[in-house]
Amino acid sequence: MAAGAGGDGGGELKLLGTWASPFVQRVRLALNLKGLAYEFIEEEIGGGKSELLLASNPVHKKVPVLLHRSNPICESQVIVQYLDDAFPGGAAGGDLLPSDPHARAVARFWAAYIDAEFFAPWNRSFYTASEEEKTAEMGRAAAALATIERAFAELSRGKGFFSGEDRPGFVDVVLGGFVGSMRAYGTAVGVEVLDAGRTPLLVAWAERVAALDAARGVIPDVERVVELSRYARKK
């Protein structure tokens, strides 16, 4: 069990998760960016699931789960959007989703695209034993990243983040949860996910995300992720 970031929240928020989960990391980024205090309750990686987790998420039985005044909210993207609804502005004075309805819809589209078109094949590439399948899945993930690179060029409007502002927004948080894993993937598998030759904008963006105060203690060290991933592949 560990304490989260300082700020508003009034002791109302608890987050069930693991340090290694990119989906937990995106929620922690969101909480920190909004300046919300929370209690981080760590689940055991690869072990039994706590009674609190099973009771809070009986459908999927997975982290992350946010408890707000003991009421559970599940699924990382849902949680991040909930934080904007429940804590408009937050202690840090900004929302993650834009106020304009069309801009909000665009952000949600790209967030869904990231999980479905990039993460899904990338994740499959790591766990498949077939080199042919691994190559095919990485090709799909790389194609999605090329599309996301073009989206960044349009959405950022010359700024440092997908939000088009000097501070991260919803899409930055969604993709930002993968920064630690993307960095570790090259070491563990020998294939760089983000490459300066193919996705220079995303490479620079990932550096900015990792340097955020909100990312401190959230995005894990490469070696720690690599060690865990090697253990998972052996299992």
PDB file of C-alpha atoms in Angstrom, residues 63-195:
ATOM      1  CA  VAL A  63      -7.089  -3.518 -12.236  1.00  0.00           C
ATOM      2  CA  PRO A  64      -7.362  -0.599 -12.330  1.00  0.00           C
ATOM      3  CA  VAL A  65     -10.318   0.103 -10.113  1.00  0.00           C
ATOM      4  CA  LEU A  66     -10.919   3.542  -8.655  1.00  0.00           C
ATOM      5  CA  LEU A  67     -12.870   3.757  -5.423  1.00  0.00           C
ATOM      6  CA  HIS A  68     -14.526   7.128  -4.909  1.00  0.00           C
ATOM      7  CA  ARG A  69     -16.277   7.271  -1.548  1.00  0.00           C
ATOM      8  CA  SER A  70     -16.213   3.446  -1.721  1.00  0.00           C
ATOM      9  CA  ASN A  71     -18.019   3.425  -5.082  1.00  0.00           C
ATOM     10  CA  PRO A  72     -16.025   1.447  -7.696  1.00  0.00           C
ATOM     11  CA  ILE A  73     -15.267   2.715 -11.201  1.00  0.00           C
ATOM     12  CA  CYS A  74     -13.618   0.236 -13.589  1.00  0.00           C
ATOM     13  CA  GLU A  75     -11.731   0.401 -16.915  1.00  0.00           C
ATOM     14  CA  SER A  76      -8.939   2.943 -17.285  1.00  0.00           C
ATOM     15  CA  GLN A  77     -10.451   5.191 -19.955  1.00  0.00           C
ATOM     16  CA  VAL A  78     -13.750   5.265 -18.080  1.00  0.00           C
ATOM     17  CA  ILE A  79     -11.907   6.177 -14.878  1.00  0.00           C
ATOM     18  CA  VAL A  80      -9.975   9.017 -16.514  1.00  0.00           C
ATOM     19  CA  GLN A  81     -13.177  10.505 -17.955  1.00  0.00           C
ATOM     20  CA  TYR A  82     -14.893  10.067 -14.599  1.00  0.00           C
ATOM     21  CA  LEU A  83     -12.181  12.107 -12.901  1.00  0.00           C
ATOM     22  CA  ASP A  84     -12.979  15.050 -15.160  1.00  0.00           C
ATOM     23  CA  ASP A  85     -16.696  14.684 -14.388  1.00  0.00           C
ATOM     24  CA  ALA A  86     -16.291  14.247 -10.630  1.00  0.00           C
ATOM     25  CA  PHE A  87     -13.487  16.778 -10.175  1.00  0.00           C
ATOM     26  CA  PRO A  88     -13.891  19.448 -12.869  1.00  0.00           C
ATOM     27  CA  GLY A  89     -10.693  21.423 -13.104  1.00  0.00           C
ATOM     28  CA  GLY A  90      -9.107  19.516 -10.236  1.00  0.00           C
ATOM     29  CA  ALA A  91      -6.688  21.082  -7.799  1.00  0.00           C
ATOM     30  CA  ALA A  92      -4.255  21.693 -10.665  1.00  0.00           C
ATOM     31  CA  GLY A  93      -6.804  23.804 -12.526  1.00  0.00           C
ATOM     32  CA  GLY A  94      -7.392  21.875 -15.719  1.00  0.00           C
ATOM     33  CA  ASP A  95      -9.475  19.141 -17.288  1.00  0.00           C
ATOM     34  CA  LEU A  96      -8.050  16.374 -19.442  1.00  0.00           C
ATOM     35  CA  LEU A  97     -10.851  16.381 -21.998  1.00  0.00           C
ATOM     36  CA  PRO A  98     -11.511  19.593 -23.934  1.00  0.00           C
ATOM     37  CA  SER A  99     -14.704  21.537 -23.322  1.00  0.00           C
ATOM     38  CA  ASP A 100     -15.740  21.677 -26.989  1.00  0.00           C
ATOM     39  CA  PRO A 101     -18.034  18.690 -27.807  1.00  0.00           C
ATOM     40  CA  HIS A 102     -16.402  17.978 -31.177  1.00  0.00           C
ATOM     41  CA  ALA A 103     -12.910  18.153 -29.716  1.00  0.00           C
ATOM     42  CA  ARG A 104     -14.002  15.790 -26.937  1.00  0.00           C
ATOM     43  CA  ALA A 105     -15.335  13.333 -29.521  1.00  0.00           C
ATOM     44  CA  VAL A 106     -12.065  13.519 -31.477  1.00  0.00           C
ATOM     45  CA  ALA A 107     -10.033  12.842 -28.324  1.00  0.00           C
ATOM     46  CA  ARG A 108     -12.221   9.849 -27.456  1.00  0.00           C
ATOM     47  CA  PHE A 109     -11.858   8.508 -30.999  1.00  0.00           C
ATOM     48  CA  TRP A 110      -8.056   8.557 -30.828  1.00  0.00           C
ATOM     49  CA  ALA A 111      -8.022   7.095 -27.340  1.00  0.00           C
ATOM     50  CA  ALA A 112     -10.131   4.165 -28.556  1.00  0.00           C
ATOM     51  CA  TYR A 113      -7.905   3.827 -31.631  1.00  0.00           C
ATOM     52  CA  ILE A 114      -4.777   3.599 -29.471  1.00  0.00           C
ATOM     53  CA  ASP A 115      -6.128   0.683 -27.447  1.00  0.00           C
ATOM     54  CA  ALA A 116      -7.715  -1.217 -30.346  1.00  0.00           C
ATOM     55  CA  GLU A 117      -5.295  -0.630 -33.206  1.00  0.00           C
ATOM     56  CA  PHE A 118      -1.951  -0.125 -31.474  1.00  0.00           C
ATOM     57  CA  PHE A 119      -2.008  -1.841 -28.091  1.00  0.00           C
ATOM     58  CA  ALA A 120      -3.942  -4.977 -29.075  1.00  0.00           C
ATOM     59  CA  PRO A 121      -1.556  -6.194 -31.826  1.00  0.00           C
ATOM     60  CA  TRP A 122       1.506  -4.959 -29.946  1.00  0.00           C
ATOM     61  CA  ASN A 123       0.471  -6.950 -26.900  1.00  0.00           C
ATOM     62  CA  ARG A 124      -0.192 -10.052 -28.993  1.00  0.00           C
ATOM     63  CA  SER A 125       3.257  -9.749 -30.594  1.00  0.00           C
ATOM     64  CA  PHE A 126       4.902 -10.060 -27.217  1.00  0.00           C
ATOM     65  CA  TYR A 127       3.152 -13.264 -26.194  1.00  0.00           C
ATOM     66  CA  THR A 128       3.092 -15.220 -29.455  1.00  0.00           C
ATOM     67  CA  ALA A 129       5.732 -17.912 -29.933  1.00  0.00           C
ATOM     68  CA  SER A 130       5.519 -17.754 -33.730  1.00  0.00           C
ATOM     69  CA  GLU A 131       8.020 -15.416 -35.377  1.00  0.00           C
ATOM     70  CA  GLU A 132       5.693 -15.052 -38.362  1.00  0.00           C
ATOM     71  CA  GLU A 133       2.791 -14.004 -36.163  1.00  0.00           C
ATOM     72  CA  LYS A 134       5.057 -11.713 -34.129  1.00  0.00           C
ATOM     73  CA  THR A 135       6.184  -9.941 -37.315  1.00  0.00           C
ATOM     74  CA  ALA A 136       2.614  -9.585 -38.562  1.00  0.00           C
ATOM     75  CA  GLU A 137       1.346  -8.184 -35.259  1.00  0.00           C
ATOM     76  CA  MET A 138       4.251  -5.749 -34.959  1.00  0.00           C
ATOM     77  CA  GLY A 139       3.502  -4.640 -38.517  1.00  0.00           C
ATOM     78  CA  ARG A 140      -0.062  -3.826 -37.499  1.00  0.00           C
ATOM     79  CA  ALA A 141       1.134  -1.970 -34.413  1.00  0.00           C
ATOM     80  CA  ALA A 142       3.718  -0.040 -36.443  1.00  0.00           C
ATOM     81  CA  ALA A 143       1.081   0.957 -38.993  1.00  0.00           C
ATOM     82  CA  ALA A 144      -1.130   2.218 -36.166  1.00  0.00           C
ATOM     83  CA  LEU A 145       1.764   4.222 -34.711  1.00  0.00           C
ATOM     84  CA  ALA A 146       2.348   5.844 -38.101  1.00  0.00           C
ATOM     85  CA  THR A 147      -1.292   6.904 -38.074  1.00  0.00           C
ATOM     86  CA  ILE A 148      -0.977   8.169 -34.499  1.00  0.00           C
ATOM     87  CA  GLU A 149       2.141  10.116 -35.515  1.00  0.00           C
ATOM     88  CA  ARG A 150       0.110  11.908 -38.200  1.00  0.00           C
ATOM     89  CA  ALA A 151      -2.687  12.514 -35.685  1.00  0.00           C
ATOM     90  CA  PHE A 152      -0.202  14.099 -33.290  1.00  0.00           C
ATOM     91  CA  ALA A 153       1.022  16.475 -36.023  1.00  0.00           C
ATOM     92  CA  GLU A 154      -2.562  17.636 -36.531  1.00  0.00           C
ATOM     93  CA  LEU A 155      -3.906  17.636 -32.970  1.00  0.00           C
ATOM     94  CA  SER A 156      -0.884  19.179 -31.263  1.00  0.00           C
ATOM     95  CA  ARG A 157      -1.025  22.357 -33.375  1.00  0.00           C
ATOM     96  CA  GLY A 158       2.692  22.874 -32.870  1.00  0.00           C
ATOM     97  CA  LYS A 159       2.536  22.330 -29.099  1.00  0.00           C
ATOM     98  CA  GLY A 160       4.135  19.495 -27.157  1.00  0.00           C
ATOM     99  CA  PHE A 161       1.067  17.346 -26.525  1.00  0.00           C
ATOM    100  CA  PHE A 162      -1.915  15.800 -28.282  1.00  0.00           C
ATOM    101  CA  SER A 163      -4.094  18.262 -26.363  1.00  0.00           C
ATOM    102  CA  GLY A 164      -2.781  21.121 -28.521  1.00  0.00           C
ATOM    103  CA  GLU A 165      -1.726  22.858 -25.325  1.00  0.00           C
ATOM    104  CA  ASP A 166       1.364  23.094 -23.131  1.00  0.00           C
ATOM    105  CA  ARG A 167      -0.094  20.538 -20.721  1.00  0.00           C
ATOM    106  CA  PRO A 168      -1.179  16.963 -21.456  1.00  0.00           C
ATOM    107  CA  GLY A 169      -4.762  16.008 -22.153  1.00  0.00           C
ATOM    108  CA  PHE A 170      -6.854  12.855 -22.458  1.00  0.00           C
ATOM    109  CA  VAL A 171      -5.055  11.296 -25.438  1.00  0.00           C
ATOM    110  CA  ASP A 172      -1.676  12.048 -23.858  1.00  0.00           C
ATOM    111  CA  VAL A 173      -2.717  10.201 -20.721  1.00  0.00           C
ATOM    112  CA  VAL A 174      -4.092   7.223 -22.655  1.00  0.00           C
ATOM    113  CA  LEU A 175      -0.960   6.734 -24.768  1.00  0.00           C
ATOM    114  CA  GLY A 176       1.292   7.962 -21.962  1.00  0.00           C
ATOM    115  CA  GLY A 177       0.463   4.912 -19.888  1.00  0.00           C
ATOM    116  CA  PHE A 178       2.411   2.851 -22.416  1.00  0.00           C
ATOM    117  CA  VAL A 179       5.620   4.924 -22.377  1.00  0.00           C
ATOM    118  CA  GLY A 180       7.393   2.742 -19.823  1.00  0.00           C
ATOM    119  CA  SER A 181       6.428  -0.474 -21.582  1.00  0.00           C
ATOM    120  CA  MET A 182       7.354   0.883 -25.006  1.00  0.00           C
ATOM    121  CA  ARG A 183      10.804   1.807 -23.729  1.00  0.00           C
ATOM    122  CA  ALA A 184      11.302  -1.624 -22.191  1.00  0.00           C
ATOM    123  CA  TYR A 185      10.044  -3.544 -25.231  1.00  0.00           C
ATOM    124  CA  GLY A 186      13.138  -2.775 -27.297  1.00  0.00           C
ATOM    125  CA  THR A 187      15.400  -4.131 -24.573  1.00  0.00           C
ATOM    126  CA  ALA A 188      13.313  -7.240 -23.939  1.00  0.00           C
ATOM    127  CA  VAL A 189      12.439  -8.160 -27.528  1.00  0.00           C
ATOM    128  CA  GLY A 190      14.977  -6.330 -29.662  1.00  0.00           C
ATOM    129  CA  VAL A 191      12.430  -4.262 -31.612  1.00  0.00           C
ATOM    130  CA  GLU A 192      12.034  -0.553 -30.884  1.00  0.00           C
ATOM    131  CA  VAL A 193       8.393   0.471 -30.668  1.00  0.00           C
ATOM    132  CA  LEU A 194       9.094   4.172 -31.112  1.00  0.00           C
ATOM    133  CA  ASP A 195      11.828   4.957 -33.615  1.00  0.00           C
TER     134      ASP A 195
END
